[in-house]
PDB file of C-alpha atoms in Angstrom:
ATOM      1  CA  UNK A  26     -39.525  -7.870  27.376  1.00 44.00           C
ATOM      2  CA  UNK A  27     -37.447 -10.865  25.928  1.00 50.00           C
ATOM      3  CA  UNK A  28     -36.885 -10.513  22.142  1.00 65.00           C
ATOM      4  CA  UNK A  29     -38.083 -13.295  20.285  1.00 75.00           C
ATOM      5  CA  UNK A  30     -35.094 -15.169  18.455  1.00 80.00           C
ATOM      6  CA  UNK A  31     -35.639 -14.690  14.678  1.00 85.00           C
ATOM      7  CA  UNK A  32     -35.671 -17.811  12.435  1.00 89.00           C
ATOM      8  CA  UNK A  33     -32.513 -19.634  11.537  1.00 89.00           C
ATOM      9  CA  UNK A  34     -32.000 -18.008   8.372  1.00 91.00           C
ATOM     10  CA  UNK A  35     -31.796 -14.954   9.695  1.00 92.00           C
ATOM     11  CA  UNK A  36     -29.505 -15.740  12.589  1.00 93.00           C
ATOM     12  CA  UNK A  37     -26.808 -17.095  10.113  1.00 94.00           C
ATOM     13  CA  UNK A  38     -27.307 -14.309   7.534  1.00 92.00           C
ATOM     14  CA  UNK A  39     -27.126 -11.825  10.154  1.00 90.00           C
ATOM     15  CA  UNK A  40     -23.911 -13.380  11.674  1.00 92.00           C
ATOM     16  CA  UNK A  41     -22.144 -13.560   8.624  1.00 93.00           C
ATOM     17  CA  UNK A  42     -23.134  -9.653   7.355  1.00 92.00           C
ATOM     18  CA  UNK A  43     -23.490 -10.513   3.468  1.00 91.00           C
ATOM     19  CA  UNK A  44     -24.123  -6.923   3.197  1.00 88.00           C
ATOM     20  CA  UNK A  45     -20.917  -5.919   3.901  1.00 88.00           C
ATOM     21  CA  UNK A  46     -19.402  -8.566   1.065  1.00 92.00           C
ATOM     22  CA  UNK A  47     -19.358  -5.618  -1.869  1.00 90.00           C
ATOM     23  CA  UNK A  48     -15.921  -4.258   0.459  1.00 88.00           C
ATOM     24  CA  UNK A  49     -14.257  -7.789  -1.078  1.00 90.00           C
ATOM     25  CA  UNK A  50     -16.118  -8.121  -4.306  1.00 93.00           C
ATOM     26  CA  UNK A  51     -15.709  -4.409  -5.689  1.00 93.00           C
ATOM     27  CA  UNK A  52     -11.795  -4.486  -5.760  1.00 94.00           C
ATOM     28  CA  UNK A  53     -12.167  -8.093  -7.130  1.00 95.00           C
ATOM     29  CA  UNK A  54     -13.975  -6.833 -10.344  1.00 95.00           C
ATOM     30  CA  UNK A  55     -11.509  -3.979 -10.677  1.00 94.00           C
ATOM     31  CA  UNK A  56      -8.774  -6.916 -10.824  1.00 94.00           C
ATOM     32  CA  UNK A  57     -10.471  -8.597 -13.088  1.00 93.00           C
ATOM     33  CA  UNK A  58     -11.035  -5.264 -15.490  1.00 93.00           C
ATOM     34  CA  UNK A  59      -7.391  -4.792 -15.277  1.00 92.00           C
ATOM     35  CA  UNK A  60      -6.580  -8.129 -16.391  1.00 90.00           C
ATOM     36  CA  UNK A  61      -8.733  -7.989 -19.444  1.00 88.00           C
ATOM     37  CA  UNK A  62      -6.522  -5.499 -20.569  1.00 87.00           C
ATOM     38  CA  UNK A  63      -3.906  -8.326 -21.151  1.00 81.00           C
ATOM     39  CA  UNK A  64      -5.169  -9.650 -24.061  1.00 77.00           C
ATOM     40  CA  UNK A  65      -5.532 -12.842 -24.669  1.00 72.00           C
ATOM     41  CA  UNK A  66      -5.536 -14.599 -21.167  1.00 71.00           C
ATOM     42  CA  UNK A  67      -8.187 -16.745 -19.692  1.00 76.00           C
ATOM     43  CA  UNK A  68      -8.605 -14.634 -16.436  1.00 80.00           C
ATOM     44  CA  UNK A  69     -12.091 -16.170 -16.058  1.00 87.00           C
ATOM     45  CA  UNK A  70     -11.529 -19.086 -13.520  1.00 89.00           C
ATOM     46  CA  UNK A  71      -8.802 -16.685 -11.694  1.00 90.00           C
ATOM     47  CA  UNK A  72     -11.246 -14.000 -11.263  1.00 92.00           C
ATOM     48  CA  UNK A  73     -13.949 -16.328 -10.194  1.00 94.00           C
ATOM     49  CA  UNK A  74     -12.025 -18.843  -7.696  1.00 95.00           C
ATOM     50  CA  UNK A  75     -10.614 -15.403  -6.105  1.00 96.00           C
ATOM     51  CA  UNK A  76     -13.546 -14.119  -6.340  1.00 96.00           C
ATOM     52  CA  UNK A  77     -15.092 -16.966  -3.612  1.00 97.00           C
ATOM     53  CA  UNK A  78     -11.712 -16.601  -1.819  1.00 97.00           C
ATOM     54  CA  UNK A  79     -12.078 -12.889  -1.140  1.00 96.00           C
ATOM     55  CA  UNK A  80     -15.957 -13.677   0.066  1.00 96.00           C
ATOM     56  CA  UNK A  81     -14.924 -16.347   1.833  1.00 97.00           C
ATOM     57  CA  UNK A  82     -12.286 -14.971   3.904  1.00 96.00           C
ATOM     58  CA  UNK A  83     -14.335 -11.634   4.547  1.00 95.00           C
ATOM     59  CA  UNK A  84     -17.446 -14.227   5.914  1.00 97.00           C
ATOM     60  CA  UNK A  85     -15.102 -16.206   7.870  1.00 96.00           C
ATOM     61  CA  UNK A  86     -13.582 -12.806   9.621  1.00 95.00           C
ATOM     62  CA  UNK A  87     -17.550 -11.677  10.229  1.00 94.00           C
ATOM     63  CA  UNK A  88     -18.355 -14.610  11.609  1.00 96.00           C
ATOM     64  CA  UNK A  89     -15.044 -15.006  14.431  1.00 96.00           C
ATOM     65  CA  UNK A  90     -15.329 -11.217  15.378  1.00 92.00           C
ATOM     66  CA  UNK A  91     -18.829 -12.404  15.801  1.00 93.00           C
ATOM     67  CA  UNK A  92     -17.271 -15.095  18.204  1.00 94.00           C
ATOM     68  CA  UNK A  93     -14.464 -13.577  19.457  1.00 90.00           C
ATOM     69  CA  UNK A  94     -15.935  -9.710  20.231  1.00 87.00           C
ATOM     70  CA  UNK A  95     -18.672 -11.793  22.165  1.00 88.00           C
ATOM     71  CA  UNK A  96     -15.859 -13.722  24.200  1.00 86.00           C
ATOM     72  CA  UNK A  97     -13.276 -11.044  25.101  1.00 85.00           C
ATOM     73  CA  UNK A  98     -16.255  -8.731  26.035  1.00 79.00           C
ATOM     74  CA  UNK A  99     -16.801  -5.934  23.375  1.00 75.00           C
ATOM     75  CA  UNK A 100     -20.104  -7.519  22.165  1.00 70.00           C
ATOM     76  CA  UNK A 101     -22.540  -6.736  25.450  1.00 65.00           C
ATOM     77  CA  UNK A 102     -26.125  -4.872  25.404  1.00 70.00           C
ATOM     78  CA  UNK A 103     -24.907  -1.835  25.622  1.00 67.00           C
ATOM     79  CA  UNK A 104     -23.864  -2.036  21.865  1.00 65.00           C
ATOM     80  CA  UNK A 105     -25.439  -0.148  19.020  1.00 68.00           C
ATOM     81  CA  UNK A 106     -25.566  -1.184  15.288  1.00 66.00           C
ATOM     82  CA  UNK A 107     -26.492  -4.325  13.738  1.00 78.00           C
ATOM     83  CA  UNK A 108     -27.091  -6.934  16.051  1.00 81.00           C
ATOM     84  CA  UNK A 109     -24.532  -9.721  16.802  1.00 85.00           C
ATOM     85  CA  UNK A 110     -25.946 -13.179  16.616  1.00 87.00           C
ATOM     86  CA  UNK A 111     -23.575 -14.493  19.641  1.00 90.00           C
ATOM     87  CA  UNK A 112     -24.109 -11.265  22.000  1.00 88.00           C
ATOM     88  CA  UNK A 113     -28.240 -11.999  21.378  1.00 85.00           C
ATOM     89  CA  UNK A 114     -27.856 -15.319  22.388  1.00 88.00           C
ATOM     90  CA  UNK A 115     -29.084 -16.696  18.901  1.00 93.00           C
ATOM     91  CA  UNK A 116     -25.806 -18.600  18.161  1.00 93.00           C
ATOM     92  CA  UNK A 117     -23.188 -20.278  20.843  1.00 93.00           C
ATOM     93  CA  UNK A 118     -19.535 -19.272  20.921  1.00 93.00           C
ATOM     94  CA  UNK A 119     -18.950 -22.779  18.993  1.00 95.00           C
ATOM     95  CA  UNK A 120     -21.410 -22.319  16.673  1.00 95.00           C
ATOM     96  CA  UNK A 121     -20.131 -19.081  15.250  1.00 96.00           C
ATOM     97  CA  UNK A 122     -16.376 -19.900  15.586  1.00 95.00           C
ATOM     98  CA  UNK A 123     -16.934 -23.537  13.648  1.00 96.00           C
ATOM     99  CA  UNK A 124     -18.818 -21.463  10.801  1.00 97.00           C
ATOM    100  CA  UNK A 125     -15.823 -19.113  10.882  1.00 97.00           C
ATOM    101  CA  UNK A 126     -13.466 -22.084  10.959  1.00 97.00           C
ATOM    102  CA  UNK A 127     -15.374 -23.504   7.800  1.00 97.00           C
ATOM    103  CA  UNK A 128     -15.311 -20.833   5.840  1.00 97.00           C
ATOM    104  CA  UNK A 129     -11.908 -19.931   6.173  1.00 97.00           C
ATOM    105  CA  UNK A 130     -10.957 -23.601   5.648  1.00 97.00           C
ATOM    106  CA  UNK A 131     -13.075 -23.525   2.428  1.00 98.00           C
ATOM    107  CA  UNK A 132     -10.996 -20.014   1.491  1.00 98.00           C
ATOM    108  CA  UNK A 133      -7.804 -22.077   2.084  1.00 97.00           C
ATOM    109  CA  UNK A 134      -8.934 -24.662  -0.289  1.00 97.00           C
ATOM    110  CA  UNK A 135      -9.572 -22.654  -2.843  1.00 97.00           C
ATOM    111  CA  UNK A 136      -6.474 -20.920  -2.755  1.00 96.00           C
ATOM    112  CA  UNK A 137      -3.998 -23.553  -2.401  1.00 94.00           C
ATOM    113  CA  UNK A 138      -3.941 -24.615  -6.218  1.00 92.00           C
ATOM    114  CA  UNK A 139      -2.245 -20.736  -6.465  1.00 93.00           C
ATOM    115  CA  UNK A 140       0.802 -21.282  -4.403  1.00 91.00           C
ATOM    116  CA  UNK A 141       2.087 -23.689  -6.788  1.00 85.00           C
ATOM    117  CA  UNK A 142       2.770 -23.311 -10.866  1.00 80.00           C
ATOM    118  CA  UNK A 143       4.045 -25.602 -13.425  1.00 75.00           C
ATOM    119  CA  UNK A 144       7.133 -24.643 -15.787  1.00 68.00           C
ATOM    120  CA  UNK A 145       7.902 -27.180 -18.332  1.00 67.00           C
ATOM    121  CA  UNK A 146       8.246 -30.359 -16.513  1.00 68.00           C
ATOM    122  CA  UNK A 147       8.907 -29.358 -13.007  1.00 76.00           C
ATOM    123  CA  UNK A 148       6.414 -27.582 -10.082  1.00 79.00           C
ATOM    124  CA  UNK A 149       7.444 -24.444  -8.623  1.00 81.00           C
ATOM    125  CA  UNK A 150       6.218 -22.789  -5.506  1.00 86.00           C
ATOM    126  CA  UNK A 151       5.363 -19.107  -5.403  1.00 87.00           C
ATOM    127  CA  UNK A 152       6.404 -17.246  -2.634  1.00 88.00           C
ATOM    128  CA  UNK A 153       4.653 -14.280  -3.297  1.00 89.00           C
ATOM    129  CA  UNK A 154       0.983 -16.358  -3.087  1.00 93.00           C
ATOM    130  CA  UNK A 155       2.029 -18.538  -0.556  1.00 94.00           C
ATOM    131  CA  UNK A 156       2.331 -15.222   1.615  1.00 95.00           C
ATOM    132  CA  UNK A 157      -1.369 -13.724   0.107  1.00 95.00           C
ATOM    133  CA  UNK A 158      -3.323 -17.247   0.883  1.00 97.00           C
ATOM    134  CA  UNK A 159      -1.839 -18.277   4.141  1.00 97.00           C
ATOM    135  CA  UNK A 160      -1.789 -14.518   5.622  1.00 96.00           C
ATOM    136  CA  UNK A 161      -5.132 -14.227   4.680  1.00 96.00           C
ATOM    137  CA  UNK A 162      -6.449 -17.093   6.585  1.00 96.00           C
ATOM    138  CA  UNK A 163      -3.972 -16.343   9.435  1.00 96.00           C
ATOM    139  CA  UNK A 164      -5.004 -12.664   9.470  1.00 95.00           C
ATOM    140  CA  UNK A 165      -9.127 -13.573   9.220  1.00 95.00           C
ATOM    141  CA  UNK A 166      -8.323 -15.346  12.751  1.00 95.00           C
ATOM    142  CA  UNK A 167      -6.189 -12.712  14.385  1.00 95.00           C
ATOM    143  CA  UNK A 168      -8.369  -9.797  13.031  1.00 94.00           C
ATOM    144  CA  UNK A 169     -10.216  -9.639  16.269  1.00 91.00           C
ATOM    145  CA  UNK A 170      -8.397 -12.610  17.764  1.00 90.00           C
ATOM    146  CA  UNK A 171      -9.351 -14.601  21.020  1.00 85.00           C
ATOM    147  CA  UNK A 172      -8.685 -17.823  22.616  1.00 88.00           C
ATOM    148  CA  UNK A 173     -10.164 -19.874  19.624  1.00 88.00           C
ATOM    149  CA  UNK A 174      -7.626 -21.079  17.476  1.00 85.00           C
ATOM    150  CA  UNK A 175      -5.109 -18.774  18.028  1.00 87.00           C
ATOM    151  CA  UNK A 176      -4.985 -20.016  22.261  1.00 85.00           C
ATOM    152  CA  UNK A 177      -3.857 -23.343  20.779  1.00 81.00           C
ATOM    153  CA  UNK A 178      -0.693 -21.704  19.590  1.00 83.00           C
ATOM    154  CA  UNK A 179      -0.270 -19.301  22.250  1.00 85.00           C
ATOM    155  CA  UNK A 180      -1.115 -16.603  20.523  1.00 86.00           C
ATOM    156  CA  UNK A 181      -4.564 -16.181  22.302  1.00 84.00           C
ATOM    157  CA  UNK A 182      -3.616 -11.984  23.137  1.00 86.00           C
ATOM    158  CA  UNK A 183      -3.163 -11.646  19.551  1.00 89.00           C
ATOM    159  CA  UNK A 184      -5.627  -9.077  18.115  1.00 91.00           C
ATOM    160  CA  UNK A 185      -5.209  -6.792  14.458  1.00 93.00           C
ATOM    161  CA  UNK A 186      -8.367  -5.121  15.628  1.00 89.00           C
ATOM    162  CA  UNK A 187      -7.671  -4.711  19.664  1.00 90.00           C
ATOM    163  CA  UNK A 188      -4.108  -3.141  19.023  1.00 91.00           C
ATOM    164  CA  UNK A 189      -5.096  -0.437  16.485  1.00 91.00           C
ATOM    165  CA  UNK A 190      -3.890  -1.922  13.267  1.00 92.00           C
ATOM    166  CA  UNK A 191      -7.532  -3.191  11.765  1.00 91.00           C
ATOM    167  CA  UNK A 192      -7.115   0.110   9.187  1.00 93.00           C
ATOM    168  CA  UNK A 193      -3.780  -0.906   7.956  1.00 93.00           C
ATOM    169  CA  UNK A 194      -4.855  -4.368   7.566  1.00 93.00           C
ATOM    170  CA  UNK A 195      -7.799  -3.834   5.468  1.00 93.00           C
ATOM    171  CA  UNK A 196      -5.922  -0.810   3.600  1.00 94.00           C
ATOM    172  CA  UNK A 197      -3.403  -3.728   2.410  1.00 94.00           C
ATOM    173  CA  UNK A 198      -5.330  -6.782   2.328  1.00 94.00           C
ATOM    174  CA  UNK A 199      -9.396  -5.214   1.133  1.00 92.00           C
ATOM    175  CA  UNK A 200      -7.654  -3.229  -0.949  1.00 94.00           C
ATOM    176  CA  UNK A 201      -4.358  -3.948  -2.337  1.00 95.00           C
ATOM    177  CA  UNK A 202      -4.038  -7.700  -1.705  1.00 95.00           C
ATOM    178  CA  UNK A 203      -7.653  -8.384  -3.154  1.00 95.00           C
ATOM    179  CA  UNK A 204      -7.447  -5.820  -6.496  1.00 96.00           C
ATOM    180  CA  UNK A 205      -3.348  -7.033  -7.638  1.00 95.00           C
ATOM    181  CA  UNK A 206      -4.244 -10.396  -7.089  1.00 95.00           C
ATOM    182  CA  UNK A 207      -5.789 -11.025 -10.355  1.00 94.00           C
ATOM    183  CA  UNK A 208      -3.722  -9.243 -12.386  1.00 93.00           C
ATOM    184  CA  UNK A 209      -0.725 -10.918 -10.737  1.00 92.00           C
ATOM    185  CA  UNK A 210      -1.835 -14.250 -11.545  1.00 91.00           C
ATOM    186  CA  UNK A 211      -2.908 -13.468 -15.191  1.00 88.00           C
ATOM    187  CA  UNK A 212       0.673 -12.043 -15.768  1.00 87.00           C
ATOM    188  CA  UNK A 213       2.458 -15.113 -14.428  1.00 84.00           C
ATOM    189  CA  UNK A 214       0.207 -17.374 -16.650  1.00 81.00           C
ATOM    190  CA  UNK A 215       0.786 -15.022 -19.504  1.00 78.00           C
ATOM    191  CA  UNK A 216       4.562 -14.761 -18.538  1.00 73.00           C
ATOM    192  CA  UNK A 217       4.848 -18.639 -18.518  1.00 70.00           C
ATOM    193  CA  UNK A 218       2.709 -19.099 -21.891  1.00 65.00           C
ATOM    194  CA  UNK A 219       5.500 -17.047 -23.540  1.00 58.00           C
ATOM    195  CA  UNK A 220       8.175 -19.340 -22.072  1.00 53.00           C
ATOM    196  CA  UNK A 221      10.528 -20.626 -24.820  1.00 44.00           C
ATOM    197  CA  UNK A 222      11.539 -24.124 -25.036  1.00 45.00           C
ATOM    198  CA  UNK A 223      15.064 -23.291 -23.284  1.00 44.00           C
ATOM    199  CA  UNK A 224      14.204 -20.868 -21.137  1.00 47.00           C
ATOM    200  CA  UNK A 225      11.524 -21.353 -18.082  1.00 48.00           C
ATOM    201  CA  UNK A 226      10.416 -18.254 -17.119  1.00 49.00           C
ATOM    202  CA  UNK A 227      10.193 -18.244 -13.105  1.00 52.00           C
ATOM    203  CA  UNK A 228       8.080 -15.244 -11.821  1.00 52.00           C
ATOM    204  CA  UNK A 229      10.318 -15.009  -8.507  1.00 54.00           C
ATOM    205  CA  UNK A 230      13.532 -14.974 -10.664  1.00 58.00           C
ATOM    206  CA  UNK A 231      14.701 -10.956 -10.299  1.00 55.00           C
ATOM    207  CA  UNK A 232      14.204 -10.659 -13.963  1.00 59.00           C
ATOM    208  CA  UNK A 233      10.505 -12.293 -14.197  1.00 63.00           C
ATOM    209  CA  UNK A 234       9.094 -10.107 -10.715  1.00 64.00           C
ATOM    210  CA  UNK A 235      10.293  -6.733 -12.219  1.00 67.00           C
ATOM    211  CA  UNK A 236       8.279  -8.093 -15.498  1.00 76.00           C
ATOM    212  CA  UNK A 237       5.102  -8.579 -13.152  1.00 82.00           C
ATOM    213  CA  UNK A 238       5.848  -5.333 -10.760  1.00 81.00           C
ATOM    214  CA  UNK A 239       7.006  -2.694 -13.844  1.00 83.00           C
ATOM    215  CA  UNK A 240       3.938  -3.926 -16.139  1.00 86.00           C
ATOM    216  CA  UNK A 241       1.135  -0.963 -16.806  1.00 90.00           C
ATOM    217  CA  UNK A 242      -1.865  -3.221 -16.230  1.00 90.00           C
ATOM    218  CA  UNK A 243       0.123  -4.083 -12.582  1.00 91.00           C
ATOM    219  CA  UNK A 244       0.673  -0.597 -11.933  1.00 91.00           C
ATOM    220  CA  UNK A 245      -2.600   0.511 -12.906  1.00 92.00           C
ATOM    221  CA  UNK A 246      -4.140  -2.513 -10.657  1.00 94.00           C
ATOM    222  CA  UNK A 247      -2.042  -1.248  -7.449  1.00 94.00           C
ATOM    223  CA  UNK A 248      -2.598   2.348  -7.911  1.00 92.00           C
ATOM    224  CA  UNK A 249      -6.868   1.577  -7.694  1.00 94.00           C
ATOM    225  CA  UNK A 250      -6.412  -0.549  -4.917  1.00 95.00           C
ATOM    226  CA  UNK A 251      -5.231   2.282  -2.846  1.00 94.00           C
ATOM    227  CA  UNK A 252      -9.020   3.928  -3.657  1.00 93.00           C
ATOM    228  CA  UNK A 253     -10.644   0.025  -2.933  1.00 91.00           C
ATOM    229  CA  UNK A 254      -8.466   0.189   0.547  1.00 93.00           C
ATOM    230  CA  UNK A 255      -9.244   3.256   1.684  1.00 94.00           C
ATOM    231  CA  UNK A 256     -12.893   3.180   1.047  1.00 92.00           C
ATOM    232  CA  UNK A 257     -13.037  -0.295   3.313  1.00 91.00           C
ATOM    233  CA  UNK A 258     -11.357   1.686   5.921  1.00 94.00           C
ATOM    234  CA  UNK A 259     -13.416   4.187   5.966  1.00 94.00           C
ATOM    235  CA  UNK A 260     -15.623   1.882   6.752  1.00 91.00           C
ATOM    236  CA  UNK A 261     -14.003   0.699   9.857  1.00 92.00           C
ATOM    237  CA  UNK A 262     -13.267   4.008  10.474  1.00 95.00           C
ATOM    238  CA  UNK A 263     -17.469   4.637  11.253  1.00 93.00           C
ATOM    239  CA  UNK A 264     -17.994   1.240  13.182  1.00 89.00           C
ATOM    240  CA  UNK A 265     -14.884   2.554  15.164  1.00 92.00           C
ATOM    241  CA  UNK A 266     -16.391   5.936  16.232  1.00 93.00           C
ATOM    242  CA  UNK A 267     -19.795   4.472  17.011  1.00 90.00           C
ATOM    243  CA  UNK A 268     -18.352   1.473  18.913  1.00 87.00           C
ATOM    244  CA  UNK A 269     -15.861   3.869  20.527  1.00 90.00           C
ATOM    245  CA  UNK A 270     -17.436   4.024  24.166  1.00 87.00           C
ATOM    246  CA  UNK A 271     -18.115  -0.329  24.650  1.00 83.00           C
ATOM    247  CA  UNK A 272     -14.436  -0.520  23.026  1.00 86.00           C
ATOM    248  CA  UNK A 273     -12.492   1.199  25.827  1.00 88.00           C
ATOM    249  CA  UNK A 274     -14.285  -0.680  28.329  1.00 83.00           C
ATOM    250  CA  UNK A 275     -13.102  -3.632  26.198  1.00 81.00           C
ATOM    251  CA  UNK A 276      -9.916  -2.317  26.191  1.00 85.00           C
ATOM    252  CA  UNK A 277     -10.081  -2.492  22.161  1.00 87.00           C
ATOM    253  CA  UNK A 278      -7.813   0.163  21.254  1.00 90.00           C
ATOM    254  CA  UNK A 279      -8.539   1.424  17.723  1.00 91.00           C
ATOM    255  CA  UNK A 280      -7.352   4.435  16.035  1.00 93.00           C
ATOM    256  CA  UNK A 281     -10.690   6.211  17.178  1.00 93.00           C
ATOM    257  CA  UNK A 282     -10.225   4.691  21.083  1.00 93.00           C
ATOM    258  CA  UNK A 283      -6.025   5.927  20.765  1.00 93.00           C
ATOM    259  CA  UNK A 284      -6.892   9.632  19.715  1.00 94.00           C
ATOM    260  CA  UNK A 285     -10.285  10.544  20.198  1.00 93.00           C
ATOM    261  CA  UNK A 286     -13.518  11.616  18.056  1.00 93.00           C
ATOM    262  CA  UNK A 287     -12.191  14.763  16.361  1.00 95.00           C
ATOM    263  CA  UNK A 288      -9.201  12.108  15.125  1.00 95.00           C
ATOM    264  CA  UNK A 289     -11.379   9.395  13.667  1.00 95.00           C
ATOM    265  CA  UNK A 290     -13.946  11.781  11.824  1.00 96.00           C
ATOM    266  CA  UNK A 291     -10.415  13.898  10.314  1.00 97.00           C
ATOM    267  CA  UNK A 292      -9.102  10.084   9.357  1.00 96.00           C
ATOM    268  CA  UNK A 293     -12.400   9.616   7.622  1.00 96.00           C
ATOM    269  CA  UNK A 294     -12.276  12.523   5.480  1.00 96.00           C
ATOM    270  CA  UNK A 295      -8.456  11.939   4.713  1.00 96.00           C
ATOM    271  CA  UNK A 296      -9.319   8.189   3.586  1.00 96.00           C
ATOM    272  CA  UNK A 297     -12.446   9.164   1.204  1.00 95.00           C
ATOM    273  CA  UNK A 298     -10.292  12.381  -0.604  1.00 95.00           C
ATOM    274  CA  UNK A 299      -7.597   9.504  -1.283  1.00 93.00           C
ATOM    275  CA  UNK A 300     -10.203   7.435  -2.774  1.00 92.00           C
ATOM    276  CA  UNK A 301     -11.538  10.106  -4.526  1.00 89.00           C
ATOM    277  CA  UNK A 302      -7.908  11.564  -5.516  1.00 88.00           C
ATOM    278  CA  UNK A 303      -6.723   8.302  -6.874  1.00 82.00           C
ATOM    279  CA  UNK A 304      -9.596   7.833  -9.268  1.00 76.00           C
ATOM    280  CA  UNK A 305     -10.078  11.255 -10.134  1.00 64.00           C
TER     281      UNK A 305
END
């Protein structure tokens, strides 16, 4: 019996898993709790552009492992969970890679304005964002990988997800990356408000970092991202151990694919007492 295709709505909304959004919005708000802590800073328009960021980039990585699981052969009937919109048929491999492709382009947008910052007279780049903006994109792309975009840069076998290092990248970039962020941003703002007329306060100067890295509200932000990271990877951690079977025929080689059930269910309960231990 041929399943009906639902309506378009529900293709796209499927596709891009909106559910799954609180894993990039919950560490957001605990940046943004942090940075209130501040004082006086106007950490509304940072929390809210990173805020679309975060959702944006997690959307665009949905929607290309939509693509690219489909293409490289993990996606097939056999598969149990949520349905895929490109292994049903509902969307084409272009459809769901442009969407990515927008999205992430969008994401880019958005964060550009944050690699840059203005001291007195003169513009200075920020290393530290530059990495966190362009990474992100980069990394949305080359979570699960395939021959679209990263083919046109010969990087096609490229795959976070297929090698075994999808926990460690949403560890660092669901959780730490997307909880300092705001913080980080409100302390350079607050760190350049305070500049004196003969002295421009550069946050990548040695002195300026160690006032961003040593400060309490940083600290504090880092040490609940750990919790935020490992609670996104235990996450993974679940789709790995169902998907376990269709990923070694794949050859996807997760954490749960490397060392077994018994592994993946111990790494579960490891990453949920972390969470628990760091907010305890």
């Amino acid at each position: 019996m041929v399943e009906p295709k639902p309506s378009l709505w529900t293709v796209w909304f499927t596709a891009a898993r909106p559910h799954t959004l609180t894993a990039s919005i919950s560490p957001v708000l605990v940046g943004y709790a942090c940075a209130k802590c501040l004082g006086p800073v106007n950490y509304y328009p940072t929390t809210i552009s990173f805020g679309f960021f975060a959702m944006l980039i997690q959307i665009g990585t949905n929607l290309h492992n939509d693509y690219a699981d489909f293409v490289k052969g993990a996606d097939t009937e056999k598969r149990q969970g949520q349905a895929r919109a490109t292994q049903k048929g509902w969307l084409t491999p272009f459809q769901t890679a442009s969407a990515a492709t927008l999205c992430l382009g969008v994401a880019l947008a958005i964060g550009f304005p944050w690699i840059t910052y203005r001291t007195q007279e003169t513009i200075q780049i920020d290393p530290l964002m530059v990495f966190v903006v362009f990474s992100s994109v980069f990394n949305a792309f080359a979570y699960t990988g395939g021959p679209y975009p990263l083919g046109y840069i010969g990087l096609s076998k490229v795959s976070i997800a297929y090698s075994g290092l999808g926990d460690l990248f949403v560890i660092l970039y669901f959780g730490i990356v997307a909880t300092v962020t705001i913080p980080y941003l409100c302390l350079r703002e607050k760190l350049l408000a305070v500049a004196s007329d003969n002295i421009v306060v550069v946050p990548f100067s040695t002195a300026a970092a160690n006032n961003i890295f040593q400060d309490d509200v940083f600290k504090l932000s880092f040490f609940l991202s750990l919790a935020h990271g490992c609670i996104g990877t235990a996450i993974i951690v679940v789709n790995n151990l169902r998907d376990r079977i269709t990923d070694v025929e794949a050859g996807k080689l997760t954490m749960a694919v490397r060392f077994g059930e018994t592994f993946a269910r111990l790494e579960y309960l490891t990453l949920i007492l972390i969470a628990h231990g760091c907010c305890g």
